[in-house]
Amino acid sequence: MTAPAAQEKYRLDYSAPHYWIDSIDLDFHLDDHHTRVTAISRIRRNGEHNEPLVLDGEGLLLKKVQLDGRPFSAYVQSATQLTLSNLPAECVLTIETEIDPANNTALEGLYKSGPAFCTQCEAEGFRRITYYLDRPDVLARFTTRITADKAQYPFLLSNGNRMASGDLEDGRHWVSWQDPYPKPCYLFALVAGDFDVLRDEFVTGSGRRVALELFVDKGNLDRAPHAMTSLKKSMAWDEQRFGLEYDLDIYMIVAVDFFNMGAMENKGLNIFNSRFVLANPQTATDTDYFDIERVIAHEYFHNWTGNRITCRDWFQLSLKEGLTVFRDQEFSSDVGSRAVNRIRNVRIIRGPQFAEDAGPMAHPIRPDVVIEMNNFYTVTVYEKGSEVIRMMHTLLGEEAFQRGMKIYVQRHDGQAATCEQFVQAMEAGSGRDLTQFRRWYSQAGTPVLTVRDEYDAVAQRYQLHVQQATPPTAQQSEKLPLHIPLSIALYDSRGAELPLQRDGESVSGLLELTAAAQTFVFDAIAERPVVALLQEFSAPVKLDYPYQDHELCLLLAHARNDVVRWDAAQMLVNRFIIEAVRKQERNEPLCVPEALLFAYGSVLQDQKMDPALATEILTLPGEGTLLELFTSADVDHIHVAREFLLDAVATRHAELWHAAYQCHHIGGDYTTDGAAMARRALANLALLYLARAGLGEERVTAHYRQANNMTDTLAAMQAASVADLPVLASLLADFEQKWQHDGLVMDNWFRLQAGRHDAQTLERVKALLEHPSFSLQNPNRVRALIGSFAANPVVFHARDGSGYRFLRAMLTQLNSINPQVAARMIVPMIQFGRLDSTRKAMIREELQALAQLPDLARDLYEKISRALAQ
Ligand code: B3K
Ligand code: ZN
């Protein structure tokens, strides 16, 4: 396979830069194809040496180099570097480059999103703007001056405070900005365009007035208020819970349509995928509302955990991402339902994160070796990273954790820090020794806890024997025992929680595992108890404990912890799926255990239960998560089992679903408070089950016609799709006609069709590639159509290999258009480890074909080569 300039970089090879850059003054003359960038940097040699200054740069046309104002020629240029020799200990370097933003479809560096200019520099995009030390440990003071046509680009934005502006005679104008906080270049941002602006203000705890400005495409102002409200909520929460205040006089957010990820935390000037900003009831679903609040919060929280304290090198990415995800999860839990938030986060770990751990790209939350950094913005670094922070929070408690945070900020404000330094701060704040806990940073993979118990009725003693083991992962075969918080509770047969004691003393239900095998003893236990294990999902592990159905039913009905109740239901489902897959292998008929049907019935009848929790309990895990229950399985069997269960729950409880629908389907004005969202979620789930029970066509149609919000509209379409109702075609046509002008809304329409299970799905998806609302250049459209297709548990894995062939064809195109997006889309294709051997072989063939691409991008190269090495 042709290796593109693909260099493996190792975490342990870190060394400080040979030079520092204390300040950089950037001057942009914006033009679609010939943007001029002048960078004037103050360079300072780091220590005594004669090493050259090696600057990073990619796709740049070098126009001029000056040293201290005089022409300079002692440099060598390569495709990715500019090497300057014989520099004095301190100097001012002027570099002029030209770039072509309009042809930048990779959306990294400076590019055009529709008519606007914008930037994305993390992780290594700044080198596509100018030659620079493109690494996060070089912190410089930035000023930016932007010149552009005034009519086309009335707004010229960059980081920090606006300093001056002026008009030029040729219809152009300029604005200059200054960011008082030294920062790494990945936090640099520039935006130029014409927008509608929503303005507001936030007064910080210490009385600083902060101007808030939200820039959206013209005509979208009515879709901006929710994002603004979310921002103010986040600012207030970070002061209240973490004691962290905002530090500039202005905070800007710009929404753009072409964006590779969710959003970017550039200092003082966040750039967002419009998907995570724009919302009104007609266009956005409840999930969109929730996600907007969450992502706005996440980017805001980065101002401290990421910007004021940044990462020393990219291997430390989880230092800012794991911590900031933890903070945004806590925010969502404090302002909404803690249990429901926890459940949603657990679903991500058990689904995509466990799959990543089991696949060729498995890596510790602090990776050791990287080819393309953009490939490591993963569920492992982000979500498992957050779980690791959460475990420290669980072990230390809120108070000690916050003391640790204070020490971390105090010690490292204004610095580029490491994960190790974060752990040290936590040790200092708590007085605890986290030596063994540190292994979570270096060890990849999903630990398995095997728990067995013993009850001695005579001695009234209950013992838990816990073993931990982490299976080998790609690139890491040796595993050591981890420090794992295991939260437990014991229940008696009537569902009452039992006090935990040993030798007359009460003991904690938070067990700390540190050895490969440990036993925990509890006495004064009057009957054989039912144990709730891994409460709140206290660690990102798999659990092996031989629960009986009736024990799970007891936990579902009586556990005091809502996550335990949900988890009990999940385990009931898992048991059924495992059994049903085995039965299909033996050609035996399937049947759903009464216990499971009974449990679902009682949840539906539980008047006291939060409808949001009920919805979570009654929502089956997806096929991807279920595949993680097997070492190897036929995905068709899993799918058939899951569909069988859906039908059984639908028909057995048709009356209860009907009642739930009647009770929770509320007409009237649309509101996005938690209670309204919860009721809508349950009503819409009921609609889906009713449709599935064959009782829904009229109701689904009425639901669609009466909907005054996007959540209900889509729920009707989903129900029609899942039950394969004839009315679906007319609903799709109506939706298309109404929304074809709006790409973000159309994404729902693409998603729904790419997710259908019928035999025409692939042909339909191919036809939709030609739809006027679709574009391979727009990452949101690609994710909606191609990403949903690749996540389709049935059609993507078609036995004839047509799904795999199609994805290969798409990746071939995306490889040249946008390598980052291509590398995201390939994920379902490299995680083939648990598939049957026929499918594995077909996928390998497609990967081998991709590997032959003459211009294979590093992003795909890294993933494909790791997959083929398996
Ligand atoms: N820090 C950015 C992600 C950048 C991804 C680069 N490929 C958004 C975030 O995590 O907040
Ligand atoms: Zn982040």
Short mmCIF file of C-alpha atoms and ligand atoms in Angstrom, two decimals, residues 122 263 265 298-299 302 305 320-321 324-325 328 382, ligand 2:
data_model
loop_
_atom_site.label_atom_id
_atom_site.label_comp_id
_atom_site.label_asym_id
_atom_site.label_seq_id
_atom_site.Cartn_x
_atom_site.Cartn_y
_atom_site.Cartn_z
CA GLU A 122 -7.22 22.48 15.47
CA ALA A 263 -17.84 23.37 16.94
CA GLU A 265 -13.49 26.80 20.99
CA HIS A 298 -18.82 22.50 26.00
CA GLU A 299 -17.12 25.16 23.88
CA HIS A 302 -13.06 25.17 27.08
CA THR A 305 -10.10 23.86 30.36
CA LYS A 320 -8.85 19.31 27.76
CA GLU A 321 -11.43 17.11 26.03
CA THR A 324 -14.49 19.47 29.26
CA VAL A 325 -16.87 16.63 28.37
CA ASP A 328 -20.56 19.63 30.02
CA TYR A 382 -13.59 12.40 24.71
ZN ZN B 2 -13.92 19.89 23.21
#
